[in-house]
Coordinates of C-alpha atoms (C1' of nucleotides) in Angstrom, one line a residue:
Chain A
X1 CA -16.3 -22.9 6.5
X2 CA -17.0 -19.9 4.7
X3 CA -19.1 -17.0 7.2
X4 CA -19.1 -13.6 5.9
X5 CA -21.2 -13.3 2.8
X6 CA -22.1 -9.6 2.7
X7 CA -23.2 -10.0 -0.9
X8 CA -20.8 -6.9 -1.3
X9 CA -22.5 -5.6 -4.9
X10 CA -23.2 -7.0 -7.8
X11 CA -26.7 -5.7 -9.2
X12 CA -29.9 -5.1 -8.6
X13 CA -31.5 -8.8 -9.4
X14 CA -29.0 -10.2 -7.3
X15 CA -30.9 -10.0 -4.4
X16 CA -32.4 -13.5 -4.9
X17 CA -28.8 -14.7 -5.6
X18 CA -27.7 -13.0 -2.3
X19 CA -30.2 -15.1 -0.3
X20 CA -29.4 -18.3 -1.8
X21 CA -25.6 -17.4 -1.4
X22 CA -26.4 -17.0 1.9
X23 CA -28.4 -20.5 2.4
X24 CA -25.6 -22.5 1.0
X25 CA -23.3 -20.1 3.1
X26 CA -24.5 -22.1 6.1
X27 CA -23.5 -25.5 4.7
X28 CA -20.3 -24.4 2.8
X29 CA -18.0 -26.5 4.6
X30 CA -16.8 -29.2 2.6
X31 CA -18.4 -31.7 5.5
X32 CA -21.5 -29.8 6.3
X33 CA -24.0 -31.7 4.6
X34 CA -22.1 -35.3 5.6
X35 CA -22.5 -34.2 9.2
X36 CA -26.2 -33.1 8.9
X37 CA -26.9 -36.2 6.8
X38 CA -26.0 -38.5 9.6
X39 CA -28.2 -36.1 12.3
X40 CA -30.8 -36.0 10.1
X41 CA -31.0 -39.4 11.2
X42 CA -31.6 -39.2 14.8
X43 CA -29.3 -37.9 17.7
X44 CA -25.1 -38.6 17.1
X45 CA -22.2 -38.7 19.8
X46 CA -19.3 -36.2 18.5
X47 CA -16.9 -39.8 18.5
X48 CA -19.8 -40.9 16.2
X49 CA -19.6 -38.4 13.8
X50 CA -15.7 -38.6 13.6
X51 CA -16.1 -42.0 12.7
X52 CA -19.2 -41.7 9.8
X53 CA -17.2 -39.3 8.0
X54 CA -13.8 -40.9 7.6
X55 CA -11.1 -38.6 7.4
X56 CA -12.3 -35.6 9.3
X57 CA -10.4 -34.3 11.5
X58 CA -11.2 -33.1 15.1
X59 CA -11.0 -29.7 14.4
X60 CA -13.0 -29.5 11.3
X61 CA -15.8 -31.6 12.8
X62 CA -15.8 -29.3 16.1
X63 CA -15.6 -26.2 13.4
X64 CA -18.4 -27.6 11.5
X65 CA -20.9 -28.3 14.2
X66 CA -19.9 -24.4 16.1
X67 CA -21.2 -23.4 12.6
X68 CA -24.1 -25.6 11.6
X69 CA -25.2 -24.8 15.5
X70 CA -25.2 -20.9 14.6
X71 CA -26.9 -21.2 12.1
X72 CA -29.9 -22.8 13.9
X73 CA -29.6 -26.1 12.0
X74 CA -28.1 -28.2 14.6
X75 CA -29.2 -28.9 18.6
X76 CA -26.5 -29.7 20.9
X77 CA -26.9 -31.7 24.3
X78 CA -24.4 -32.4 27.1
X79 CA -24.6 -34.9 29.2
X80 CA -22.9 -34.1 32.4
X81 CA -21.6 -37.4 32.9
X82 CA -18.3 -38.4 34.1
X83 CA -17.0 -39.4 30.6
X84 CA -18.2 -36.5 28.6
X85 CA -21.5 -37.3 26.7
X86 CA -22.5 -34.7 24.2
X87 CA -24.9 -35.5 21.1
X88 CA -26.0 -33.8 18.0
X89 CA -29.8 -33.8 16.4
X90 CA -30.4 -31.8 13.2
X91 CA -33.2 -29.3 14.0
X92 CA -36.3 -29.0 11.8
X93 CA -35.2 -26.3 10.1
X94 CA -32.2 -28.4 8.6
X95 CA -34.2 -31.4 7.6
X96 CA -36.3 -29.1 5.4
X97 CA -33.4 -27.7 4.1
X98 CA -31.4 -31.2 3.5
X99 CA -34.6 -32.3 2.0
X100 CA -34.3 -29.5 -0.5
X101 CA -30.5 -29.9 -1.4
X102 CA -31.2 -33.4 -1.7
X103 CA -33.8 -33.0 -4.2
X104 CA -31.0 -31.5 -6.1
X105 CA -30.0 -35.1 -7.0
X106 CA -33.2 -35.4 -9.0
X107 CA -31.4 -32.6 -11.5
X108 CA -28.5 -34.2 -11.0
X109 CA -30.2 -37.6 -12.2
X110 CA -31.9 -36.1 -15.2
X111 CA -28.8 -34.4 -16.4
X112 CA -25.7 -37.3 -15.6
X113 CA -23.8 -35.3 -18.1
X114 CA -20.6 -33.6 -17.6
X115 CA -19.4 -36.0 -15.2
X116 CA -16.2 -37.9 -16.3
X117 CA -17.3 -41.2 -16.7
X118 CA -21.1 -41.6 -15.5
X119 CA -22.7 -44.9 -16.2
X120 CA -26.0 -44.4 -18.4
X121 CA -28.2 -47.6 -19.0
Chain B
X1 CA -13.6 -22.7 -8.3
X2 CA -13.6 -25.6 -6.7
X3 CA -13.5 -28.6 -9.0
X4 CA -12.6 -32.1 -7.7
X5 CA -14.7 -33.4 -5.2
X6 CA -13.6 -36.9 -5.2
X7 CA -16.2 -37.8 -2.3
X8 CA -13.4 -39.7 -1.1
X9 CA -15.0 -41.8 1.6
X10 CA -17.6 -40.7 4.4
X11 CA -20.0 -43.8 4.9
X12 CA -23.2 -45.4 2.9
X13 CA -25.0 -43.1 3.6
X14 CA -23.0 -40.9 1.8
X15 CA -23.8 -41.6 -2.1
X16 CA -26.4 -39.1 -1.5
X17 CA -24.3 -36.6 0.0
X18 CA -21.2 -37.4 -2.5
X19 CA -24.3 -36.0 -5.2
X20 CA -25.7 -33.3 -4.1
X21 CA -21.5 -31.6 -3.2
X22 CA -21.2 -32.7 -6.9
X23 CA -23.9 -30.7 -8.0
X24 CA -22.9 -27.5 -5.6
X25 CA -19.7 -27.9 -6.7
X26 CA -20.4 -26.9 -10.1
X27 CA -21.9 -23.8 -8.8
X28 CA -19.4 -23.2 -6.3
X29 CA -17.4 -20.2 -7.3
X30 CA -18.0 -16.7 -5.3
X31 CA -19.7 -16.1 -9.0
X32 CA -21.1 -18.6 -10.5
X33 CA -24.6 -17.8 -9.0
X34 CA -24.5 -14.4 -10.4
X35 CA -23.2 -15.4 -13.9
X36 CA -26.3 -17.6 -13.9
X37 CA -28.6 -15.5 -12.8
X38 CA -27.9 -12.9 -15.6
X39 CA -27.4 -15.6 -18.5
X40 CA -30.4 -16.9 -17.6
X41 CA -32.4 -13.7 -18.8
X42 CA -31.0 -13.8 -21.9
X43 CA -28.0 -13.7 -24.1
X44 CA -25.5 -11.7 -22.1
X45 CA -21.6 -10.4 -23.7
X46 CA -18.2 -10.7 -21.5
X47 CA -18.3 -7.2 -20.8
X48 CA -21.6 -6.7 -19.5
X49 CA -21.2 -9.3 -17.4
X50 CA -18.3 -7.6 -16.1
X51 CA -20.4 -4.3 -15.2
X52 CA -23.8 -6.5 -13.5
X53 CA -21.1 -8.5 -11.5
X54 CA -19.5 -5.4 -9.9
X55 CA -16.3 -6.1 -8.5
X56 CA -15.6 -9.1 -10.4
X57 CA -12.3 -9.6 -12.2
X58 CA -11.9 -10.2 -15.6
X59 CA -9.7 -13.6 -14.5
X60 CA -12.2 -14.9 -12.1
X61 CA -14.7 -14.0 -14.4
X62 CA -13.2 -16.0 -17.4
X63 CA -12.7 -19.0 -15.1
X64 CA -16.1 -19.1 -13.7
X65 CA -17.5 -18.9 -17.6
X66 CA -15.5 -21.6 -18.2
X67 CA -16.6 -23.6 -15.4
X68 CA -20.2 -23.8 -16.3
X69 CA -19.1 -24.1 -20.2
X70 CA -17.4 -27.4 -18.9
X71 CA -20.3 -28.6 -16.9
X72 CA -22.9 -28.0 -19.5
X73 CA -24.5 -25.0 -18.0
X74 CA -23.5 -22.6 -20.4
X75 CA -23.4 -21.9 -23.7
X76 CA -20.5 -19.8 -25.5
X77 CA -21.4 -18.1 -28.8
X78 CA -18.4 -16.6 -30.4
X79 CA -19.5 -13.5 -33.6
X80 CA -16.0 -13.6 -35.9
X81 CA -16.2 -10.0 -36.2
X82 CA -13.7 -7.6 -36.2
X83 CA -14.4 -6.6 -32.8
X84 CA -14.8 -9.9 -30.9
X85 CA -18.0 -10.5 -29.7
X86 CA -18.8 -13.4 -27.5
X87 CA -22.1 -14.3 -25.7
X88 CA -23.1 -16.5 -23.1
X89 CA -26.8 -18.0 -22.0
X90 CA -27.7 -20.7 -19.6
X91 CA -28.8 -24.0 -21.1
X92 CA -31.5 -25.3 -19.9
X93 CA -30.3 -27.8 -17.5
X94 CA -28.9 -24.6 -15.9
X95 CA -32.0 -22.8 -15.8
X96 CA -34.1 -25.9 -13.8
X97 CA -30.6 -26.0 -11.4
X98 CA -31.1 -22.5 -10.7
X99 CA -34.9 -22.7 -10.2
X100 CA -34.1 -25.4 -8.0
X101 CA -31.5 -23.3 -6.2
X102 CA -33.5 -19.8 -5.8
X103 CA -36.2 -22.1 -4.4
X104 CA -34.2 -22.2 -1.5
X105 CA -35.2 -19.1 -0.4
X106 CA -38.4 -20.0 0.4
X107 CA -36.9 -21.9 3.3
X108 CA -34.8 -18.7 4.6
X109 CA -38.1 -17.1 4.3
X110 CA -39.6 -19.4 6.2
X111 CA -36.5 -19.0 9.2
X112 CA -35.7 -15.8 8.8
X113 CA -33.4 -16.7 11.6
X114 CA -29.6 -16.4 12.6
X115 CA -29.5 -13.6 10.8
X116 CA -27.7 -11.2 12.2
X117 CA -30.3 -9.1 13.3
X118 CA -33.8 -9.6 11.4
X119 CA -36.8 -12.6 12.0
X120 CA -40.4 -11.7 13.7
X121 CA -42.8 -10.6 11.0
Chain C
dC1 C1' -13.7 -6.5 -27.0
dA2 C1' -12.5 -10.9 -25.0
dG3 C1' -9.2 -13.3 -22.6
dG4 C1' -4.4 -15.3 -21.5
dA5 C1' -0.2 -15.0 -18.3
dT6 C1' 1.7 -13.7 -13.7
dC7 C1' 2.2 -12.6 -9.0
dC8 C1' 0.3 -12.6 -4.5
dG9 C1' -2.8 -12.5 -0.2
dC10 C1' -6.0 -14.9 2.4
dC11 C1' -8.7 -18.5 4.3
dA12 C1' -10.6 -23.3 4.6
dC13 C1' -8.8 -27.5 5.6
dG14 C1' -5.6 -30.8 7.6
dA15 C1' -2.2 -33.0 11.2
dT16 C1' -0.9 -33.2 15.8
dA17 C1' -0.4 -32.5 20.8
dC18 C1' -2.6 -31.3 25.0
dT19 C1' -6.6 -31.0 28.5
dG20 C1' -11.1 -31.1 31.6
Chain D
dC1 C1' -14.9 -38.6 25.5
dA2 C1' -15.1 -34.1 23.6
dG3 C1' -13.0 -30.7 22.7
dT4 C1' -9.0 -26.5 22.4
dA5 C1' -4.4 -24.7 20.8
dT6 C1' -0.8 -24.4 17.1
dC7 C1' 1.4 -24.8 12.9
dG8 C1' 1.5 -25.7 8.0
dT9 C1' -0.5 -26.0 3.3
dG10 C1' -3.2 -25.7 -1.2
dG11 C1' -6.0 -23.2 -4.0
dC12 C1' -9.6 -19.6 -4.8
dG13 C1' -10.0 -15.1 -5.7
dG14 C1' -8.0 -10.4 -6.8
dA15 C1' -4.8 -7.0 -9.3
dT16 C1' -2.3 -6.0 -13.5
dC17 C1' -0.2 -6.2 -17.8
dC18 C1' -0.2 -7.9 -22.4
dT19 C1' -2.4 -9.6 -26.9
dG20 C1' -5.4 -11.2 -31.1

DNA sequence: CAGGATCCGCCACGATACTG
DNA sequence: CAGTATCGTGGCGGATCCTG
C-alpha cells in the first residue's frame, strides 16, 4: 500500500504524470481494486471480503480498506450489534474511477500482445 | 518493477480485475509514467532521459526502458556510432495507454478530495 | 554515451496469535 | 465477527564502480 507520492522532481510536464501517480497511488495495493470490485457491487461484510479474495490476509484486507476509506473511495458502517457487523460500500467517487481503470481492459483487448501465451482467434 | 502478477485466485468476478492489474502492472515502476510521458513527445536518448527524470538512476532507469521494450510500449533505436547513441519513443499502443491513463485526471479533478489540504473551488 | 554488475536499505505483503 | 499486535520475507529502488 504505497502512501507518500510527493512527486519529488522530475520535470516540468510531469505535472500530469504527478496527478495520475497519485490516482493509481490510491489503489496501489496489490488487492485494492479486488476489494473495490466486489463493493462496487453493493454493501460487503469484512468476513465477506476475506472470503472473495482468496488468500488475503487479515491484515492486508483491514490495511487495504483504512486506505481505500482515506482516500474517500470506500464508506464504512458498524453495526453495533452483539456479534460485530461492519460493511463496506464503494462510494461514487470509486465507481467512476473503477469504471475508468476498467475501461483499461478495452486497451488491453485491442493490444493482447506481450502477454506470454494470450489466446487470439 | 513489478512483473508477475499471476492473478492467482480472487473470485469470478475477478477476470476483470486480473486485467486491468495486468495492464497497471506494466506501468508500474516509480518511473515508468515519466519515461512515457517524455518518449511520447518524441524520440528521446538515455541521457536526456536521465536529466527530465531528475533523481532517477541510471539502473532503475535501464530496467524501466526495458520493461516497456518487453511489453511493447517502447521502441529502442540503437545509431552504431562511435559514440553510442540510443533512442527510445513510445509505440503507439503506448501512447492510447497513456491517453487513457492521463484521463484519469479528470476524475481527481472532479474530487479534488483527500488531498491533503486542497478541494472547494 | 549507454548500460552491465554489485551491494544494500526500505517497505509492501504475508503468517500467526490475541482480543473486544 | 472484526479487527490489532508482532515478526519475518522478497523484491523494488538507490548508489557506485566498471566497460564497450
Amino acid at each position: 500500500m504505497s502512501r507518500k507520492n510527493a512527486c519529488s522532481a522530475e520535470e516540468a510536464a510531469g505535472r500530469e504524470v504527478c496527478t495520475v501517480l497519485d490516482v493509481l497511488g490510491r489503489v496501489s495495493g496489490k488487492w485494492s481494486l479486488g476489494v473495490l470490485s466486489e463493493t462496487t457491487r453493493g454493501p460487503v461484510r469484512f468476513a465477506e471480503l476475506e472470503r472473495s479474495l482468496n488468500g488475503i490476509s487479515r491484515r492486508i484486507l483491514t490495511l487495504t480498506l483504512r486506505q481505500l476509506e482515506e482516500n474517500g473511495l470506500l464508506t464504512r458502517t458498524v453495526y453495533p450489534t452483539v456479534p460485530p457487523k461492519v460493511e463496506y460500500t464503494a462510494t461514487d467517487q470509486a465507481r467512476e474511477l473503477y469504471a475508468r481503470l476498467t475501461g483499461l481492459t478495452a486497451w488491453a483487448a485491442r493490444h493482447s500482445a506481450a502477454a506470454p501465451h494470450a489466446d487470439a482467434p
